[in-house]
Amino acid sequence: MTTYKSGLEYAKHLDQNDTLAHFRSQFHIPKDKNGNDLIYFCGNSLGLQPKNTKSYIDQELDDWARLGVEGHTEGKNPWLHYHEFLTETMADIVGAKNKEVVVMNSLTANLHFMMVSFYQPTPKRYKILIEADAFPSDKYAVESQLRHHGYDDKEGLILWKARKGEELANYEDLEHILNEHGNEIALVMIGGVNYYTGQFFDLKRITNLGHQHGCMVGFDCAHGAGNVNLDLHNSGADFAVWCTYKYLNSGPGSLSGAFVHERHANNKDLNRFTGWWSHNKQTRFRMRDEFDQLPGAEGWQLSNPPILSMAAIRASLDVVKEAGFNNMLEKSKELTNYFEFLINGLNNSDIKIITPSHPKERGCQLSIQVKNADRSLHDKLTQAGVITDWREPDVIRCAPVPLYNSFQDVYNMVEKLKNIL
Ligand SMILES: *Cc1c(COP(=O)(O)O)cnc(C)c1O
């Protein structure tokens, strides 16, 4: 591990040796009133806009203007197959085979569609296990699935909680829950990287545990995709979903990704909701055929997708491809370790980083707990030009991301935090 030093000169030195530093200029960095770059640490919430996004969207607007409906087949990038342009890079990023990945719908919608297939409760085995501080949308989604199948959403929900006085979930506790209740649990559904603590779970370990007890296992990787090495195929998970507007910089509310493990690729008996886009591509437009299920993750599509949003995803994935996802992970580790070093260097007993300190158990986000702080701390940071995310009761979530954040961003942020405290 690198031994870091304090001081601005050292931050500049790290930036000079950063082989990805020039990618910052490929993004629009929000500015303050005086035209200076803000320190943007909210890539875990909404990633910044790549400068190439506009031209990718313009291309499709132009083809639509020029060709109308013919754009589906005659456009420069025929819309009929547009989602296939995204598959390979997306599969690389999440560690999956091409046929295991599709971009479609929005995130919570995909979570529901996956649960249509992978949450098949019976009176004996109907419960769902989630982590205690799950992202609210995920919690609401699984509760509504329980109710939809006629079960009580309190009794049916089992929470994997951190121990009293601790912040992070513990695998021994998960084992304990499964030993105790495994035969009642139909689905284990965990946020791959917890949004609040930044804890990156061991997906393979959780999957193995769930499978040993006969449960289906799925992950919401919204805070993981583009941020950590998810290695979804090897995790063995049954399904995963994620969004593309956080670490994958595709714009507000953009489309979601879904992973279905190849062992389910040709299973036509799995319950699922279908539409014309789940039907065999060759015969889709004959329109009167009996339904013929597309194999693989694509078989979960319903609708012809919004091309303008996909163009933004393609623009962003092309930047990732150019940078190399492994290079991004390398830099990310350095940025966050350096960030941790500087925060610890403040020697302030009111500050505690609740994110795991081992780089394998986190992505770029650090969740910084500040004793007795309130929202005014966040507001002061904002006034000082640092964009972070405040979570009640006392946590600032900060995500320096490798494509557009610099080591000087990290240095300057910690200096400003120090001054405010
Ligand atoms: C960001 C996020 C969401 C948001 O869901 P949308 O359907 O895209 O609004 C849901 N779950 C998790 C874990 C998230 O991080």
Coordinates of C-alpha atoms and ligand atoms in Angstrom, one line a residue:
M1 CA 0.0 0.0 0.0
T2 CA 1.1 3.5 -0.7
T3 CA 2.4 5.6 2.2
Y4 CA 0.8 9.0 1.8
K5 CA 2.0 12.4 2.8
S6 CA 0.2 15.5 3.9
G7 CA 0.4 18.9 2.2
L8 CA -0.8 20.4 -1.1
E9 CA 2.5 19.7 -2.9
Y10 CA 2.0 16.0 -2.4
A11 CA -1.5 16.2 -3.7
K12 CA -0.2 17.9 -6.8
H13 CA 2.5 15.2 -7.1
L14 CA -0.2 12.5 -7.1
D15 CA -2.2 14.3 -9.8
Q16 CA 0.9 14.6 -11.9
N17 CA 1.5 10.9 -11.7
D18 CA -2.2 10.0 -12.4
T19 CA -2.5 8.4 -15.8
L20 CA -6.3 9.1 -15.8
A21 CA -6.0 12.8 -14.8
H22 CA -6.7 14.0 -18.4
F23 CA -10.2 12.4 -18.3
R24 CA -11.4 15.2 -16.0
S25 CA -11.4 17.5 -19.1
Q26 CA -13.9 15.2 -20.8
F27 CA -16.5 16.1 -18.2
H28 CA -18.6 19.2 -17.4
I29 CA -17.6 20.2 -13.9
P30 CA -20.2 22.3 -12.2
K31 CA -18.9 25.8 -11.2
D32 CA -19.4 28.3 -8.4
K33 CA -20.6 31.9 -8.9
N34 CA -17.1 33.0 -9.7
G35 CA -16.6 30.3 -12.3
N36 CA -14.4 28.1 -10.2
D37 CA -14.8 24.3 -10.3
L38 CA -16.8 23.0 -7.4
I39 CA -15.5 19.9 -5.6
Y40 CA -18.0 17.4 -6.7
F41 CA -18.2 14.4 -4.4
C42 CA -21.7 13.3 -5.4
G43 CA -20.9 10.9 -8.2
N44 CA -22.6 8.2 -6.0
S45 CA -25.8 10.1 -6.5
L46 CA -25.7 11.6 -9.9
G47 CA -22.5 11.3 -12.0
L48 CA -21.4 14.3 -14.0
Q49 CA -22.0 14.7 -17.7
P50 CA -19.4 13.6 -20.2
K51 CA -18.8 16.2 -22.9
N52 CA -19.4 13.7 -25.6
T53 CA -23.0 13.0 -24.4
K54 CA -24.5 15.8 -26.4
S55 CA -23.1 14.6 -29.7
Y56 CA -24.3 11.0 -29.1
I57 CA -27.8 12.2 -28.4
D58 CA -27.7 14.7 -31.3
Q59 CA -26.8 11.8 -33.6
E60 CA -30.1 10.1 -32.8
L61 CA -32.1 13.3 -32.9
D62 CA -30.7 14.0 -36.3
D63 CA -31.5 10.5 -37.5
W64 CA -35.0 10.8 -36.2
A65 CA -35.4 14.2 -38.0
R66 CA -33.9 12.8 -41.2
L67 CA -35.5 9.4 -41.3
G68 CA -38.5 9.2 -39.0
V69 CA -39.5 5.6 -38.5
E70 CA -36.8 4.4 -40.9
G71 CA -34.3 5.2 -38.2
H72 CA -35.1 1.9 -36.7
T73 CA -33.2 0.1 -39.5
E74 CA -31.6 2.9 -41.6
G75 CA -30.1 5.1 -38.9
K76 CA -26.4 5.3 -38.4
N77 CA -26.9 3.3 -35.3
P78 CA -30.1 1.3 -36.1
W79 CA -32.5 1.7 -33.1
L80 CA -33.8 -1.8 -33.4
H81 CA -30.5 -3.1 -32.0
Y82 CA -29.4 -0.1 -30.1
H83 CA -29.3 -1.8 -26.7
E84 CA -26.8 -4.3 -28.1
F85 CA -24.2 -1.5 -28.5
L86 CA -24.2 -1.3 -24.7
T87 CA -24.0 -4.9 -23.8
E88 CA -20.3 -5.7 -24.1
T89 CA -18.9 -2.8 -22.1
M90 CA -21.6 -3.1 -19.5
A91 CA -21.0 -6.8 -19.1
D92 CA -17.2 -6.1 -18.6
I93 CA -18.0 -3.5 -16.0
V94 CA -20.2 -5.8 -13.9
G95 CA -18.2 -9.0 -14.6
A96 CA -20.8 -10.9 -16.5
K97 CA -21.2 -12.7 -19.8
N98 CA -22.8 -10.7 -22.6
K99 CA -25.9 -12.9 -22.6
E100 CA -26.4 -12.3 -18.8
V101 CA -26.8 -8.5 -19.2
V102 CA -29.3 -6.2 -20.6
V103 CA -30.0 -2.4 -20.3
M104 CA -33.7 -1.7 -19.9
N105 CA -36.4 0.1 -17.8
S106 CA -35.5 2.0 -14.7
L107 CA -34.0 0.5 -11.5
T108 CA -36.8 -0.1 -9.1
A109 CA -39.0 -1.3 -12.0
N110 CA -36.3 -3.9 -12.9
L111 CA -36.1 -5.0 -9.3
H112 CA -39.8 -5.8 -9.4
F113 CA -39.5 -7.6 -12.7
M114 CA -36.7 -9.7 -11.4
M115 CA -38.7 -10.5 -8.3
V116 CA -41.6 -11.6 -10.5
S117 CA -39.2 -14.4 -11.6
F118 CA -37.0 -15.0 -8.6
Y119 CA -39.4 -14.4 -5.7
Q120 CA -41.7 -17.4 -5.9
P121 CA -43.1 -17.6 -2.3
T122 CA -44.9 -20.7 -0.9
P123 CA -46.7 -20.7 2.4
K124 CA -43.7 -22.4 4.0
R125 CA -41.0 -20.3 2.3
Y126 CA -42.1 -16.8 1.6
K127 CA -39.8 -14.5 3.5
I128 CA -37.4 -12.0 2.1
L129 CA -34.1 -11.1 3.8
I130 CA -32.6 -7.7 3.2
E131 CA -29.9 -5.6 5.0
A132 CA -31.3 -3.4 7.7
D133 CA -30.3 0.0 6.2
A134 CA -31.3 -0.9 2.7
F135 CA -32.0 1.9 0.2
P136 CA -35.6 2.9 0.9
S137 CA -36.8 2.1 -2.7
D138 CA -35.6 -1.4 -2.3
K139 CA -37.3 -1.9 1.1
Y140 CA -40.6 -0.5 -0.3
A141 CA -40.3 -2.7 -3.3
V142 CA -39.8 -6.0 -1.4
E143 CA -42.5 -5.0 1.1
S144 CA -44.9 -4.5 -1.7
Q145 CA -43.9 -7.8 -3.3
L146 CA -44.8 -9.5 0.0
R147 CA -48.2 -7.8 0.1
H148 CA -48.8 -8.6 -3.6
H149 CA -48.4 -12.3 -2.8
G150 CA -50.8 -11.9 0.2
Y151 CA -48.2 -11.9 3.0
D152 CA -47.7 -9.6 5.9
D153 CA -44.9 -7.1 5.1
K154 CA -43.7 -7.0 8.7
E155 CA -43.6 -10.8 9.3
G156 CA -42.3 -11.5 5.9
L157 CA -39.3 -9.2 6.1
I158 CA -36.1 -10.4 7.8
L159 CA -33.5 -7.7 8.5
W160 CA -29.8 -8.3 8.5
K161 CA -28.8 -5.7 11.1
A162 CA -25.5 -4.4 12.3
R163 CA -24.8 -5.3 16.0
K164 CA -25.6 -2.7 18.7
G165 CA -23.0 0.0 18.6
E166 CA -21.6 -1.1 15.2
E167 CA -22.3 0.3 11.8
L168 CA -21.4 -2.6 9.5
A169 CA -23.3 -5.8 8.8
N170 CA -21.5 -8.9 10.0
Y171 CA -21.4 -12.2 8.0
E172 CA -21.6 -14.4 11.1
D173 CA -24.9 -12.8 11.9
L174 CA -26.1 -13.5 8.3
E175 CA -25.1 -17.2 8.8
H176 CA -26.9 -17.2 12.1
I177 CA -30.1 -15.8 10.5
L178 CA -29.9 -18.3 7.7
N179 CA -29.3 -21.2 10.0
E180 CA -32.3 -20.2 12.1
H181 CA -34.7 -19.1 9.3
G182 CA -33.2 -20.3 6.0
N183 CA -36.0 -22.7 5.2
E184 CA -38.6 -19.8 5.5
I185 CA -36.7 -17.4 3.2
A186 CA -37.5 -17.4 -0.4
L187 CA -35.2 -14.5 -1.4
V188 CA -32.1 -12.9 -0.2
M189 CA -31.9 -9.4 -1.7
I190 CA -29.0 -7.2 -0.6
G191 CA -27.6 -3.9 -1.8
G192 CA -24.2 -4.9 -3.3
V193 CA -22.6 -1.7 -1.9
N194 CA -24.7 -0.3 0.9
Y195 CA -25.6 3.3 0.1
Y196 CA -25.3 4.6 3.6
T197 CA -22.1 2.9 4.9
G198 CA -20.4 2.3 1.6
Q199 CA -19.8 -1.3 2.7
F200 CA -19.1 -3.5 -0.3
F201 CA -20.5 -6.9 0.5
D202 CA -18.9 -10.2 -0.5
L203 CA -21.5 -11.2 -3.1
K204 CA -20.1 -14.7 -3.6
R205 CA -20.2 -15.5 0.1
I206 CA -23.7 -14.2 0.5
T207 CA -24.8 -16.1 -2.6
N208 CA -23.3 -19.3 -1.4
L209 CA -24.9 -18.9 2.0
G210 CA -28.3 -18.2 0.5
H211 CA -28.1 -21.1 -2.0
Q212 CA -27.0 -23.5 0.7
H213 CA -30.3 -22.8 2.4
G214 CA -32.3 -23.1 -0.8
C215 CA -33.0 -19.3 -1.2
M216 CA -32.8 -17.3 -4.4
V217 CA -30.2 -14.5 -4.2
G218 CA -30.2 -11.1 -5.9
F219 CA -28.4 -7.8 -5.5
D220 CA -29.2 -4.2 -6.1
C221 CA -25.8 -2.9 -7.3
A222 CA -26.8 0.7 -7.9
H223 CA -23.9 1.9 -5.7
G224 CA -21.6 -0.8 -7.1
A225 CA -21.8 -0.6 -10.9
G226 CA -18.9 1.4 -12.2
N227 CA -17.5 1.7 -8.7
V228 CA -16.3 -1.8 -7.7
N229 CA -15.5 -5.1 -9.3
L230 CA -18.8 -6.8 -8.9
D231 CA -17.8 -10.0 -10.7
L232 CA -21.4 -10.9 -11.0
H233 CA -21.1 -14.1 -13.0
N234 CA -18.6 -15.7 -10.6
S235 CA -20.7 -14.5 -7.6
G236 CA -23.3 -17.0 -8.7
A237 CA -26.1 -14.6 -7.9
D238 CA -29.4 -15.4 -9.6
F239 CA -30.0 -11.8 -10.6
A240 CA -28.8 -8.3 -10.1
V241 CA -30.0 -4.8 -11.0
W242 CA -28.3 -1.4 -11.0
C243 CA -28.8 2.1 -12.3
T244 CA -26.5 4.0 -14.8
Y245 CA -26.9 7.5 -13.5
K246 CA -24.6 7.2 -10.5
Y247 CA -21.1 6.0 -11.2
L248 CA -22.0 5.4 -14.9
N249 CA -22.7 9.0 -15.7
S250 CA -25.7 8.6 -18.0
G251 CA -27.9 11.4 -16.8
P252 CA -30.8 11.8 -14.3
G253 CA -33.3 9.0 -14.3
S254 CA -31.5 7.1 -17.0
L255 CA -32.0 3.4 -17.7
S256 CA -31.1 0.5 -15.5
G257 CA -29.0 -2.6 -16.1
A258 CA -30.1 -6.1 -15.2
F259 CA -28.1 -9.4 -14.8
V260 CA -29.6 -12.8 -15.0
H261 CA -27.2 -15.7 -14.3
E262 CA -26.7 -17.9 -17.4
R263 CA -28.1 -20.9 -15.5
H264 CA -31.5 -19.2 -16.0
A265 CA -30.9 -18.2 -19.6
N266 CA -33.0 -20.8 -21.3
N267 CA -35.5 -21.5 -18.5
K268 CA -38.8 -20.9 -20.1
D269 CA -40.7 -22.2 -17.0
L270 CA -39.6 -19.2 -14.9
N271 CA -42.5 -17.0 -14.2
R272 CA -42.0 -13.6 -15.8
F273 CA -43.8 -10.6 -17.3
T274 CA -43.3 -10.3 -21.0
G275 CA -43.8 -7.9 -23.8
W276 CA -42.9 -7.9 -27.5
W277 CA -39.3 -7.1 -26.7
S278 CA -39.0 -10.4 -24.9
H279 CA -40.0 -12.2 -28.1
N280 CA -37.6 -13.8 -30.6
K281 CA -35.9 -10.9 -32.5
Q282 CA -36.2 -12.7 -35.9
T283 CA -40.0 -13.0 -35.8
R284 CA -40.9 -10.1 -33.6
F285 CA -42.4 -8.1 -36.4
R286 CA -44.5 -10.8 -37.8
M287 CA -46.8 -9.7 -35.0
R288 CA -49.2 -12.7 -35.1
D289 CA -46.9 -15.5 -33.9
E290 CA -47.3 -17.3 -30.7
F291 CA -44.9 -15.9 -28.0
D292 CA -41.4 -17.2 -28.5
Q293 CA -39.1 -16.4 -25.5
L294 CA -35.7 -14.8 -26.2
P295 CA -33.0 -16.5 -24.3
G296 CA -30.8 -14.8 -21.8
A297 CA -31.2 -11.5 -19.9
E298 CA -32.7 -9.9 -23.1
G299 CA -35.7 -12.1 -22.6
W300 CA -36.8 -9.9 -19.7
Q301 CA -37.2 -6.8 -21.9
L302 CA -40.7 -5.6 -22.4
S303 CA -40.7 -2.5 -24.5
N304 CA -38.7 -0.9 -27.3
P305 CA -36.4 1.3 -25.3
P306 CA -35.8 5.1 -25.1
I307 CA -33.0 5.6 -27.6
L308 CA -32.0 9.1 -26.4
S309 CA -31.3 7.8 -22.9
M310 CA -29.4 4.8 -24.3
A311 CA -27.3 7.2 -26.4
A312 CA -26.3 8.9 -23.2
I313 CA -25.3 5.6 -21.7
R314 CA -23.3 4.7 -24.8
A315 CA -21.5 8.0 -24.6
S316 CA -20.5 7.3 -21.0
L317 CA -19.6 3.7 -21.5
D318 CA -17.3 4.8 -24.4
V319 CA -15.4 7.0 -21.9
V320 CA -15.1 4.1 -19.5
K321 CA -13.8 1.8 -22.3
E322 CA -11.2 4.4 -23.2
A323 CA -10.0 4.8 -19.7
G324 CA -10.2 1.1 -18.9
F325 CA -12.3 0.0 -16.0
N326 CA -9.4 -1.7 -14.2
N327 CA -7.4 1.5 -14.4
M328 CA -10.4 3.3 -12.9
L329 CA -10.5 0.8 -10.0
E330 CA -6.8 1.3 -9.4
K331 CA -7.1 5.1 -9.2
S332 CA -10.2 4.8 -7.2
K333 CA -8.5 2.8 -4.5
E334 CA -5.7 5.4 -4.3
L335 CA -8.0 8.4 -4.2
T336 CA -10.1 6.9 -1.4
N337 CA -7.1 5.6 0.6
Y338 CA -5.6 9.1 0.3
F339 CA -8.9 10.6 1.4
E340 CA -9.0 8.3 4.4
F341 CA -5.4 9.2 5.3
L342 CA -6.2 12.9 5.3
I343 CA -9.4 12.5 7.3
N344 CA -7.6 10.4 9.9
G345 CA -4.9 13.0 9.9
L346 CA -7.3 15.6 11.3
N347 CA -7.1 13.7 14.6
N348 CA -10.6 14.9 15.5
S349 CA -12.3 12.5 17.9
D350 CA -15.7 13.8 16.7
I351 CA -15.1 12.3 13.3
K352 CA -15.5 8.7 12.4
I353 CA -15.4 7.0 9.0
I354 CA -18.1 4.3 9.2
T355 CA -17.1 2.8 5.8
P356 CA -14.9 -0.3 6.1
S357 CA -11.2 0.5 6.0
H358 CA -10.2 -2.5 3.9
P359 CA -10.1 -1.4 0.2
K360 CA -11.7 -4.8 -0.8
E361 CA -14.8 -4.0 1.3
R362 CA -15.5 -0.6 -0.2
G363 CA -15.6 1.4 -3.4
C364 CA -14.7 5.1 -3.6
Q365 CA -17.3 6.3 -1.1
L366 CA -16.4 7.3 2.5
S367 CA -19.3 7.9 4.9
I368 CA -18.1 10.3 7.5
Q369 CA -19.9 10.5 10.7
V370 CA -19.5 13.7 12.7
K371 CA -20.6 13.7 16.3
N372 CA -23.3 16.2 17.2
A373 CA -23.3 17.6 13.7
D374 CA -26.4 18.6 11.9
R375 CA -27.4 19.6 8.4
S376 CA -25.7 23.0 8.8
L377 CA -22.3 21.3 8.4
H378 CA -23.4 20.1 5.0
D379 CA -24.7 23.5 4.1
K380 CA -21.4 25.1 5.1
L381 CA -19.5 22.6 3.0
T382 CA -21.8 23.5 0.1
Q383 CA -21.1 27.2 0.7
A384 CA -17.4 26.4 0.6
G385 CA -17.8 24.8 -2.8
V386 CA -17.9 21.1 -1.8
I387 CA -20.8 19.1 -3.0
T388 CA -21.5 16.1 -0.8
D389 CA -24.5 14.2 0.3
W390 CA -26.0 14.6 3.8
R391 CA -27.8 11.6 5.5
E392 CA -29.6 12.0 8.8
P393 CA -28.7 11.8 11.5
D394 CA -25.0 12.7 11.2
V395 CA -23.3 11.3 8.1
I396 CA -21.7 13.0 5.1
R397 CA -21.4 10.7 2.2
C398 CA -18.4 11.6 -0.1
A399 CA -17.5 9.9 -3.3
P400 CA -14.3 11.0 -5.1
V401 CA -14.6 9.2 -8.4
P402 CA -11.6 8.3 -10.6
L403 CA -12.8 9.7 -13.9
Y404 CA -13.2 13.3 -12.9
N405 CA -12.0 13.9 -9.3
S406 CA -8.4 14.7 -8.6
F407 CA -6.2 14.2 -5.6
Q408 CA -6.2 18.0 -5.2
D409 CA -10.0 17.8 -4.9
V410 CA -9.6 15.4 -2.0
Y411 CA -6.9 17.6 -0.4
N412 CA -9.0 20.8 -0.8
M413 CA -12.1 19.1 0.6
V414 CA -10.4 18.0 3.7
E415 CA -8.8 21.4 4.2
K416 CA -12.3 23.0 4.0
L417 CA -13.8 20.4 6.3
K418 CA -11.0 21.2 8.8
N419 CA -11.7 24.9 8.7
I420 CA -15.4 24.5 9.1
L421 CA -15.0 22.2 12.1
Ligands
LIG1 C1 -30.2 5.0 -6.4 C2 -30.8 3.8 -5.9 C3 -32.1 3.5 -6.2 C4 -33.0 4.4 -7.0 O1 -34.0 3.8 -7.7 P1 -34.6 4.4 -9.0 O2 -35.6 3.3 -9.4 O3 -33.5 4.5 -10.0 O4 -35.2 5.7 -8.7 C5 -32.7 2.3 -5.7 N1 -31.9 1.4 -5.0 C6 -30.6 1.7 -4.7 C7 -29.9 0.7 -3.9 C8 -30.0 2.8 -5.1 O5 -28.8 3.1 -4.8

